[in-house]
Amino acid sequence: MAQPIVEVRNLRKTYGDKVAVDDVSFAVEPGEIFGILGPNGAGKTTTVETLAGLRHADGGTVRVLGIDTQRNPGAVRDHLGVQLQEAALHDKITVGEALRLFAAFYDDPADPGELLELLDLTPHAGVQFARLSGGQRQRLSIALALVGNPRVAILDELTTGLDPQARRSTWDLVERVRDTGVTILLVTHFMDEAERLCDRLVVIDGGRVVAEGTPAGLIDGLESERTVVVRFAPDEAARARGVLDALAARHPDVLRVDDAGAATEVAVTGTRRVLFAVVPALAEADLVPEDVRTVTKSLEDVFLAVTGRQYDPQATDTEQLEGARS
Amino acid sequence: MTTTAPAPTTARAAGSWRGFGRLLRTETAVWLRDFAAPFFGILFPTVILLGVGLAIPGMRDPITDAPPDSVWYGLTPVATYLPTVLAMAVGTASLTVMPVTIATYREKGVLRRLSTTPMRPQGIVVAHLVINAVTTVVGAALALVVGQLVFGFVAPEQLGVVVLSFVLGMAAMFTLGMLVAAVAPRASAANAIAMSLYFPMLLLAGLWTPGPIMPEVLRQIGQFTPLGAAAQSMTTAWFEQGFPLLQLVVMAVWSAVALPVAIRLFRWS
Ligand SMILES: Nc1ncnc2c1ncn2[C@@H]1O[C@H](COP(=O)(O)OP(=O)(O)OP(=O)(O)O)[C@@H](O)[C@H]1O
Ligand SMILES: [Mg+2]
């Protein structure tokens, strides 16, 4: 096992009597895209900003490239690229100026021209920051995080506010950067982003790690429940719901019946054999489904399983605190 | 995974100044794109001097109502206005331009962004001190040259003391500006604090009642403020014989007290 390139142990950080990070530990291996996933206010930004030596920890240790960044933050700056969630540039600085400026701070910088090319920013090199679109700003922000040729890059919420097209191209970009050998710490509150990009991840909720592993491993580790969503003709939906509710009450393979968004749809959750129970019951009642589909599990189900709550990326802080206390 | 993570070779305790030249150049170029900041810093003193000298009747007529043995006798009122204009050049850049720039950078997260790089965030503060100090000197020089061409002034009695007063005035006002930048949480607050200091200071520096016509009570109060002391000691050094010790000490004390406080209170985010 390689020595971890980033290591966080029992990190704790409070703002006054507000606990932002309660107890967070994880280790990142060289060359991976490591995710920090959690709803708003979970403590993700606080964790990575403390890791980058920008905030003082109240407890625990943080190491990047073997260096304690709380004691000696200056020592990693040349090798740690950071894209902050909330940081802008002067409105009137151009893309090219910003890249050349940041390049000048580093010992062994990347070629600003090549970075512009990699991030599709070459046509915008002369454009002032205030005139860039959200996606262009994010790409510039990533470029600035990479311009020092870092060994580790922290990217905090890099696709928030982007349209689906821009998100997907940003994802491709992150993979390309990883392929150049940079270890990436990806902070996000998007489940799909984490699932798509991360080799491994921690799920943080209320300042604590509630799950850790590979996305596939976490999903596979769920209770082997299956959910089948069945759609009926509008005039039969109510009767179907009754039949399925009755089924859930008597059949051991059917655990519960829920609404599934549309009024004509019913979600039936049960064991791996749930479909075998549903189909004969419908046949017996002569209810012909318009559509049947099985629901694939995602990280959202992992979150539900470990916290007991639906994943709500916009959860308010008070809910978070209650989550942390319980 | 076989790679290990050796410690970086270049271990620096708290950031470096590598790239400061580029930072200063870029900040200057970007700052010049903002029309208002360069305009106020560089042209404002000249505009005020010309406006006062040309628009107010009698400003160019030699003073004859002073006692004939007084230093003011025979000077033009616009000439007695010169120290005030120089003080204003100092006050404008240090108090109205620089703190707002720094507070804006803090508000937008530029200072924080810089903290993640090897460059110390102090670099950008120093860059703006340099930019605004140069602006002040250029603005003052322009006012002097244009004023000399348009009105003609007497040479200073004590040139060295004029320069010393100007430099100490800059030191005191820029530390005060740093104090405003340090405590203002946002750019709007920096602007509000700066303006509420700027106008009383202009009053005490003689914008409405320069040199000889300043009421005694204003003069008494003004000599203990950085900008009032600067204007008074420049007036003394330019037209009179005495050494403006009190005013120079006042400016030095302001600098010495405000600087450590500003550094202590300064927040990077
Ligand atoms: N400077 C601060 N002062 C006081 N409280 C803070 C500060 N920064 C963050 N917090 C609080 O700490 C908690 C964790 O915040 P943090 O920004 O780390 O969350 P996050 O997981 O990054 O959330 P988001 O998804 O919204 O970016 C939140 O409740 C937040 O309100
Ligand atoms: Mg965050």
XYZ file of C-alpha atoms and ligand atoms in Angstrom:
627
model
C 0.000 0.000 0.000
C 1.384 3.373 -0.958
C 1.755 6.099 1.592
C -1.355 8.271 1.367
C -0.819 11.536 -0.476
C -3.494 13.240 1.618
C -4.409 12.215 5.119
C -7.057 13.640 7.433
C -7.371 12.213 10.915
C -10.116 13.066 13.420
C -10.472 16.570 12.042
C -12.633 18.884 14.118
C -13.518 22.504 13.440
C -16.007 24.755 15.182
C -17.125 28.311 14.517
C -18.031 29.628 17.947
C -20.398 27.000 19.303
C -21.323 25.805 15.829
C -19.701 22.489 14.946
C -18.862 22.596 11.234
C -16.682 19.475 11.188
C -17.188 17.058 14.039
C -14.930 14.101 13.296
C -13.672 13.455 9.774
C -10.949 10.999 8.768
C -9.904 9.700 5.358
C -6.824 8.991 3.286
C -6.271 9.597 -0.411
C -3.973 7.412 -2.524
C -1.766 8.915 -5.223
C -3.413 9.123 -8.632
C -7.029 8.743 -7.618
C -10.036 10.993 -7.851
C -11.252 11.027 -4.293
C -14.690 12.424 -3.574
C -16.028 14.310 -0.590
C -19.764 14.137 -0.953
C -22.484 15.574 1.232
C -25.460 17.935 1.368
C -25.139 21.720 1.818
C -23.558 22.639 5.105
C -22.187 19.139 5.720
C -18.708 20.533 6.340
C -17.038 19.670 3.027
C -15.575 23.093 2.291
C -14.439 23.511 5.880
C -12.686 20.139 5.650
C -10.754 20.895 2.474
C -9.957 24.487 3.421
C -8.512 23.267 6.703
C -6.640 20.622 4.761
C -5.207 23.344 2.515
C -4.042 25.252 5.590
C -6.497 28.110 5.043
C -8.351 27.547 8.311
C -7.198 26.508 11.745
C -8.349 23.120 12.937
C -9.620 22.722 16.473
C -8.506 19.128 16.588
C -7.024 16.286 14.575
C -4.259 16.222 11.991
C -4.173 17.008 8.290
C -1.316 16.049 6.005
C -0.677 16.691 2.339
C 2.380 15.017 0.782
C 3.422 14.071 4.297
C 3.462 17.684 5.470
C 1.319 18.889 8.339
C -0.510 21.751 6.663
C -1.692 23.201 9.953
C 1.884 23.650 11.159
C 3.526 24.445 7.862
C 0.997 25.490 5.231
C 3.569 27.318 3.123
C 5.498 24.118 2.452
C 2.811 22.531 0.290
C 1.654 25.570 -1.676
C 3.932 24.793 -4.614
C 2.473 21.296 -4.932
C -1.151 21.775 -3.951
C -3.577 23.415 -6.372
C -6.818 24.707 -4.916
C -10.017 25.734 -6.597
C -12.060 27.500 -3.944
C -15.824 27.344 -3.889
C -16.115 31.054 -3.266
C -13.380 33.051 -4.913
C -13.387 35.473 -7.761
C -10.835 37.567 -9.564
C -10.675 41.236 -10.371
C -13.485 41.996 -12.832
C -11.118 43.488 -15.357
C -8.300 40.938 -15.383
C -8.217 38.863 -18.553
C -8.027 35.090 -18.680
C -4.514 35.150 -20.116
C -3.276 37.724 -17.598
C -4.654 35.726 -14.687
C -2.979 32.521 -15.828
C 0.375 34.172 -16.472
C 0.127 35.960 -13.119
C -0.552 32.791 -11.147
C 2.102 30.909 -13.118
C 4.663 33.458 -11.927
C 4.075 32.454 -8.287
C 5.190 28.860 -8.740
C 8.538 27.165 -8.770
C 7.844 24.982 -11.791
C 4.679 26.243 -13.477
C 2.777 24.674 -16.339
C 2.796 26.458 -19.673
C -0.149 28.885 -19.544
C -0.719 28.463 -23.290
C -1.031 24.692 -23.003
C -3.430 25.029 -20.072
C -5.583 27.449 -22.033
C -5.697 24.852 -24.786
C -6.499 21.978 -22.398
C -9.380 23.951 -20.894
C -10.737 25.267 -24.189
C -10.002 28.807 -23.078
C -7.668 29.866 -25.897
C -10.393 31.837 -27.734
C -11.187 33.668 -24.482
C -7.626 34.513 -23.443
C -8.250 38.231 -23.930
C -11.658 38.313 -22.238
C -12.042 40.043 -18.879
C -13.197 37.981 -15.913
C -16.497 39.867 -15.511
C -17.512 38.959 -19.072
C -16.931 35.213 -18.759
C -19.830 32.779 -18.560
C -20.227 30.561 -15.494
C -18.666 27.614 -17.288
C -15.738 29.673 -18.550
C -15.109 30.994 -15.039
C -15.100 27.484 -13.646
C -12.665 26.369 -16.332
C -10.417 29.327 -15.565
C -10.644 28.500 -11.887
C -9.548 24.932 -12.628
C -6.751 26.227 -14.846
C -5.519 28.451 -12.010
C -5.574 25.473 -9.657
C -3.432 23.515 -12.111
C -1.047 26.211 -13.302
C 1.527 25.401 -10.620
C 1.849 21.793 -11.856
C 0.471 20.517 -8.552
C 0.740 16.923 -7.315
C -2.633 17.287 -5.616
C -5.580 19.440 -6.692
C -8.585 20.285 -4.540
C -11.661 21.124 -6.599
C -14.570 22.454 -4.526
C -18.019 22.370 -6.176
C -16.715 22.834 -9.651
C -19.934 22.165 -11.540
C -22.415 24.051 -9.350
C -24.377 26.451 -11.520
C -23.333 24.862 -14.810
C -25.731 23.552 -17.424
C -25.729 19.775 -18.088
C -23.578 20.131 -21.200
C -20.935 22.172 -19.387
C -21.015 19.772 -16.442
C -20.294 16.804 -18.650
C -17.394 18.499 -20.385
C -16.010 19.546 -16.989
C -16.185 15.919 -15.885
C -14.235 14.835 -18.966
C -11.706 17.490 -18.158
C -11.244 16.294 -14.568
C -10.571 12.791 -15.886
C -8.040 14.146 -18.363
C -6.274 15.985 -15.546
C -6.175 12.849 -13.424
C -4.682 11.009 -16.387
C -1.769 13.446 -16.318
C -0.943 12.112 -12.857
C -2.570 14.688 -10.586
C -4.332 13.344 -7.518
C -7.714 15.008 -7.242
C -9.822 15.749 -4.204
C -13.263 16.446 -5.556
C -15.811 18.159 -3.330
C -19.396 17.949 -4.481
C -22.968 17.787 -3.337
C -24.023 16.039 -6.563
C -24.500 12.303 -6.186
C -24.306 11.687 -9.926
C -21.055 13.604 -10.195
C -19.459 11.576 -7.412
C -20.760 8.320 -8.855
C -19.460 9.150 -12.302
C -16.017 10.524 -11.387
C -14.746 9.228 -8.085
C -12.548 6.199 -7.620
C -13.318 6.331 -3.918
C -15.253 8.729 -1.746
C -16.432 9.627 1.698
C -19.982 10.753 2.347
C -20.066 13.522 4.970
C -23.189 14.497 6.845
C -23.411 16.850 9.789
C -19.629 17.052 10.026
C -19.075 13.296 10.184
C -18.132 10.583 7.715
C -21.196 8.389 7.315
C -19.950 6.166 4.484
C -16.677 5.435 2.746
C -15.656 3.295 -0.213
C -15.884 3.030 -3.980
C -19.213 4.134 -5.481
C -19.906 0.606 -6.738
C -18.869 -0.952 -3.439
C -21.132 1.350 -1.462
C -24.087 0.612 -3.710
C -23.435 -3.142 -3.697
C -23.163 -3.066 0.064
C -26.767 -1.956 0.414
C -29.336 -4.365 1.734
C -30.309 -6.410 -1.293
C -33.635 -4.659 -1.679
C -35.154 -4.231 -5.120
C -37.713 -1.728 -6.234
C -40.057 -2.226 -9.170
C -42.012 0.694 -10.550
C -45.235 -0.278 -12.313
C -47.337 2.098 -14.384
C -51.044 1.549 -14.962
C -53.771 3.047 -17.089
C -55.238 6.055 -15.236
C -58.591 4.393 -14.548
C -56.906 1.325 -13.061
C -54.244 2.952 -10.922
C -56.322 3.182 -7.748
C -57.439 -0.447 -7.928
C -53.876 -1.530 -8.637
C -52.637 0.336 -5.584
C -55.187 -1.521 -3.477
C -54.135 -4.895 -4.861
C -50.436 -4.160 -4.269
C -51.035 -2.820 -0.755
C -52.863 -6.040 0.049
C -49.960 -7.978 -1.449
C -47.458 -6.144 0.734
C -49.507 -7.015 3.808
C -49.395 -10.768 3.169
C -46.406 -11.600 0.961
C -42.960 -12.053 2.612
C -41.074 -10.874 -0.498
C -42.942 -7.557 -0.697
C -41.890 -5.046 1.951
C -43.695 -1.829 1.089
C -45.570 0.081 -1.582
C -44.876 3.759 -2.245
C -45.925 6.515 -4.614
C -43.519 6.826 -7.481
C -43.908 10.393 -8.611
C -46.630 10.145 -11.256
C -50.166 9.373 -10.089
C -50.370 6.317 -12.310
C -47.137 4.811 -10.991
C -46.605 2.604 -7.956
C -43.220 1.660 -6.509
C -43.046 -1.785 -4.944
C -40.022 -2.557 -2.788
C -39.125 -5.989 -1.569
C -36.542 -8.750 -1.622
C -34.641 -9.838 -4.717
C -37.720 -11.908 -5.622
C -40.189 -9.012 -5.442
C -40.949 -9.120 -9.178
C -42.036 -12.789 -8.885
C -44.582 -11.753 -6.280
C -45.878 -8.700 -8.142
C -46.517 -10.262 -11.549
C -48.823 -13.159 -10.434
C -50.775 -10.813 -8.171
C -51.411 -8.439 -11.062
C -52.284 -11.335 -13.372
C -54.785 -12.664 -10.858
C -56.491 -9.243 -10.648
C -56.256 -8.845 -14.434
C -54.316 -5.590 -14.126
C -52.166 -5.180 -17.227
C -49.271 -2.793 -16.567
C -48.505 -0.112 -19.128
C -44.856 -0.257 -18.105
C -42.649 -2.111 -15.616
C -39.138 -1.087 -14.704
C -36.670 -1.984 -12.005
C -34.997 0.880 -10.208
C -31.206 0.845 -10.096
C -29.669 1.779 -6.795
C -27.536 4.866 -6.555
C -25.538 6.731 -3.952
C -28.787 8.382 -2.911
C -29.942 5.043 -1.594
C -26.629 4.685 0.213
C -27.263 8.052 1.844
C -30.789 7.042 2.801
C -29.505 3.787 4.249
C -26.773 5.364 6.396
C -28.603 8.493 7.565
C -32.219 7.415 7.483
C -33.078 10.547 5.472
C -33.690 11.203 1.814
C -30.701 12.909 0.266
C -31.545 16.569 -0.101
C -28.586 18.522 -1.423
C -30.214 21.785 -0.361
C -30.875 20.653 3.230
C -30.798 23.614 5.568
C -28.241 24.083 8.269
C -30.663 23.431 11.099
C -31.554 20.078 9.639
C -27.857 19.404 9.351
C -27.260 20.197 12.982
C -30.058 17.954 14.068
C -28.590 15.281 11.867
C -25.266 15.772 13.602
C -26.756 15.558 17.071
C -28.915 12.505 16.606
C -0.196 1.994 -6.846
C 3.500 1.979 -6.305
C 4.317 5.649 -6.195
C 5.104 7.060 -2.817
C 4.611 10.629 -1.777
C 7.979 12.144 -0.965
C 8.015 15.478 0.766
C 8.322 18.457 -1.559
C 11.858 19.701 -1.895
C 11.117 23.385 -1.592
C 9.837 23.931 1.904
C 8.954 27.529 2.559
C 7.617 28.573 5.895
C 4.907 31.042 4.921
C 4.927 31.741 1.243
C 7.319 33.698 -0.915
C 7.544 36.847 -2.960
C 8.296 34.995 -6.170
C 6.347 36.643 -8.955
C 5.866 39.937 -7.131
C 7.095 41.899 -10.154
C 4.479 40.243 -12.337
C 1.855 40.840 -9.645
C 2.689 44.546 -9.488
C 2.628 44.869 -13.292
C -0.652 43.001 -13.650
C -2.325 44.889 -10.813
C -1.208 48.174 -12.336
C -2.501 47.240 -15.787
C -5.836 46.083 -14.398
C -6.129 49.101 -12.125
C -5.538 51.458 -15.051
C -8.560 49.896 -16.758
C -10.771 51.289 -14.011
C -11.275 54.841 -15.090
C -12.265 56.320 -11.738
C -9.308 55.232 -9.615
C -6.511 56.612 -11.807
C -8.527 59.731 -12.530
C -9.119 60.627 -8.907
C -5.646 59.729 -7.815
C -3.804 61.572 -10.555
C -5.986 64.374 -11.891
C -8.172 65.370 -8.965
C -5.608 67.583 -7.154
C -4.812 69.437 -10.384
C -8.473 69.859 -11.230
C -9.208 71.287 -7.778
C -6.216 73.624 -7.925
C -7.200 74.922 -11.364
C -10.846 75.172 -10.391
C -10.138 77.154 -7.242
C -7.517 79.350 -8.889
C -9.464 80.140 -12.030
C -13.088 80.096 -10.936
C -12.981 81.926 -7.604
C -12.536 85.657 -8.049
C -9.525 87.219 -6.389
C -7.576 83.990 -5.956
C -4.834 85.270 -8.229
C -4.650 88.794 -6.760
C -1.778 89.321 -4.303
C -2.840 89.518 -0.666
C -2.670 93.132 0.496
C -4.925 93.072 3.528
C -2.334 91.213 5.633
C 0.222 93.239 7.629
C 3.060 94.183 5.238
C 5.623 92.369 7.406
C 3.605 89.107 7.453
C 4.766 86.178 5.291
C 1.428 86.230 3.508
C 1.738 89.780 2.242
C 2.036 89.790 -1.535
C 1.355 86.045 -1.981
C -1.577 84.976 -4.126
C -4.333 83.101 -2.259
C -4.078 80.256 -4.769
C -0.440 79.779 -3.744
C -1.434 79.420 -0.091
C -3.806 76.740 -1.293
C -0.968 74.583 -2.593
C -0.205 72.658 0.638
C -3.889 71.840 0.919
C -3.919 70.467 -2.619
C -0.842 68.357 -1.924
C -2.460 67.045 1.250
C -5.554 66.250 -0.757
C -3.480 64.233 -3.225
C -2.244 62.183 -0.277
C -5.691 61.789 1.244
C -7.491 60.788 -1.943
C -5.352 57.811 -2.926
C -4.754 56.568 0.605
C -8.253 56.899 1.960
C -10.730 56.742 -0.895
C -9.024 54.469 -3.421
C -6.780 51.968 -1.669
C -9.006 50.736 1.199
C -11.938 50.157 -1.149
C -9.726 48.195 -3.546
C -8.419 45.976 -0.757
C -11.870 45.478 0.793
C -13.274 44.569 -2.615
C -10.534 41.983 -3.047
C -11.307 40.551 0.358
C -15.046 40.502 -0.327
C -14.586 38.754 -3.658
C -12.203 36.190 -2.215
C -9.195 37.396 -4.215
C -7.050 37.597 -1.065
C -8.175 34.135 -0.056
C -7.494 32.819 -3.533
C -3.989 34.206 -3.334
C -3.460 32.510 0.044
C -3.669 29.147 -1.712
C -0.674 29.972 -3.918
C 2.962 30.321 -2.886
C 2.561 34.120 -3.156
C 1.823 35.701 0.179
C -1.490 37.573 0.116
C 0.451 40.505 1.551
C 1.862 40.808 -1.957
C -1.330 42.279 -3.330
C -1.594 44.734 -0.428
C 1.968 45.880 -0.984
C 1.308 46.139 -4.731
C -1.584 48.503 -4.067
C 0.435 50.522 -1.578
C 3.049 50.983 -4.288
C 0.478 51.809 -6.967
C -1.306 54.370 -4.798
C 1.891 55.879 -3.448
C 3.108 56.393 -7.018
C -0.290 57.838 -7.953
C -0.053 60.263 -5.048
C 3.390 61.441 -6.036
C 2.440 61.742 -9.713
C -0.806 63.536 -8.824
C 1.032 65.964 -6.543
C 3.776 66.565 -9.104
C 1.218 67.213 -11.830
C -0.594 69.741 -9.643
C 2.701 71.477 -8.888
C 3.794 71.646 -12.514
C 0.436 72.744 -13.880
C -0.041 75.195 -11.020
C 3.415 76.637 -11.623
C 2.693 77.092 -15.318
C -0.731 78.623 -14.809
C -0.288 80.671 -11.645
C 3.433 80.827 -10.837
C 4.384 80.080 -7.234
C 7.143 81.195 -4.886
C 9.809 78.598 -4.198
C 9.495 76.824 -0.838
C 11.427 78.359 2.063
C 12.423 74.939 3.390
C 12.255 72.405 0.549
C 13.567 69.512 2.655
C 10.913 70.029 5.292
C 8.193 70.216 2.620
C 9.337 66.864 1.266
C 9.611 65.402 4.773
C 6.099 66.615 5.588
C 4.748 65.119 2.368
C 6.422 61.759 3.016
C 5.322 61.602 6.660
C 1.841 62.642 5.604
C 1.795 59.756 3.140
C 3.016 57.341 5.818
C 0.319 58.455 8.264
C -2.512 58.494 5.731
C -1.621 55.173 4.121
C -1.472 53.452 7.516
C -4.844 54.980 8.283
C -6.102 53.686 4.928
C -4.741 50.248 5.827
C -6.610 50.436 9.112
C -9.840 51.139 7.229
C -9.068 48.276 4.824
C -8.320 46.033 7.796
C -11.572 46.569 9.684
C -14.096 47.090 6.875
C -15.849 43.775 6.267
C -16.999 44.713 2.777
C -16.197 47.238 0.080
C -19.318 49.289 0.826
C -18.320 49.574 4.481
C -14.785 50.561 3.490
C -16.209 53.254 1.272
C -18.521 54.555 3.990
C -15.797 54.650 6.641
C -13.334 56.221 4.224
C -15.765 58.953 3.176
C -16.702 59.806 6.744
C -13.005 60.349 7.443
C -12.102 61.931 4.108
C -14.364 64.990 4.189
C -13.650 66.102 7.782
C -9.984 65.618 7.009
C -10.224 67.758 3.887
C -11.895 70.422 6.014
C -9.088 70.240 8.558
C -6.504 70.271 5.770
C -7.959 73.616 4.630
C -9.943 72.713 1.533
C -12.459 75.429 2.400
C -10.186 77.641 4.497
C -6.544 77.264 3.404
C -3.429 78.452 5.294
C -3.795 82.013 6.463
C -7.589 82.129 6.592
C -8.110 78.946 8.608
C -10.048 79.640 11.834
C -7.935 79.082 14.922
C -10.203 76.325 16.277
C -9.887 74.310 13.039
C -6.133 74.804 13.095
C -5.936 73.615 16.690
C -7.919 70.471 15.939
C -6.319 69.916 12.544
C -2.778 69.787 13.827
C -3.553 66.529 15.636
C -5.015 64.796 12.573
C -2.718 63.242 9.976
C -3.955 65.247 7.014
C -4.342 68.513 8.908
C -0.829 68.123 10.287
C 0.502 67.422 6.785
C -1.113 70.554 5.344
C 0.014 72.708 8.251
C 3.603 71.512 8.245
C 3.821 71.944 4.465
C 2.394 75.465 4.835
C 4.962 76.300 7.488
C 7.813 74.807 5.494
C 6.770 76.449 2.245
C 6.070 79.980 3.378
C 7.415 80.423 6.911
C 10.640 79.997 8.842
C 9.793 77.857 11.860
C 10.140 74.083 12.131
C 6.717 72.328 12.316
C 7.850 69.911 15.023
C 4.454 69.211 16.558
C 2.858 68.394 13.203
C 5.713 66.119 12.119
C 5.599 64.268 15.431
C 1.819 63.925 15.124
C 2.184 62.275 11.697
C 4.944 59.964 12.912
C 2.863 58.926 15.924
C -0.191 58.223 13.774
C 1.912 55.957 11.552
C 3.596 54.201 14.443
C 0.334 53.531 16.268
C -1.952 52.704 13.344
C 0.404 50.374 11.478
C 0.670 47.586 14.074
C -3.054 47.884 14.789
C -3.856 47.568 11.080
C -1.570 44.562 10.694
C -3.077 42.987 13.768
C -6.690 43.528 12.723
C -6.209 42.677 9.064
C -8.383 39.802 7.865
C -7.648 37.915 4.668
C -11.182 36.613 4.251
N -16.767 31.248 8.451
C -17.803 30.606 9.028
N -18.354 31.072 10.161
C -19.378 30.431 10.753
N -19.949 29.316 10.286
C -19.455 28.795 9.156
C -18.355 29.418 8.464
N -18.080 28.683 7.368
C -18.951 27.665 7.375
N -19.781 27.723 8.443
C -20.830 26.759 8.791
O -20.236 25.487 8.953
C -21.038 24.487 8.366
C -20.250 23.742 7.311
O -19.991 24.631 6.248
P -19.213 24.206 4.934
O -19.076 25.407 4.112
O -17.977 23.489 5.310
O -20.244 23.203 4.290
P -20.235 22.542 2.840
O -20.397 21.090 3.074
O -19.066 22.976 2.074
O -21.566 23.125 2.228
P -21.919 23.577 0.721
O -22.375 22.351 0.003
O -23.027 24.540 0.921
O -20.698 24.201 0.128
C -22.255 25.193 7.807
O -23.285 25.035 8.747
C -21.842 26.611 7.688
O -22.934 27.481 7.868
Mg -18.853 24.009 0.340
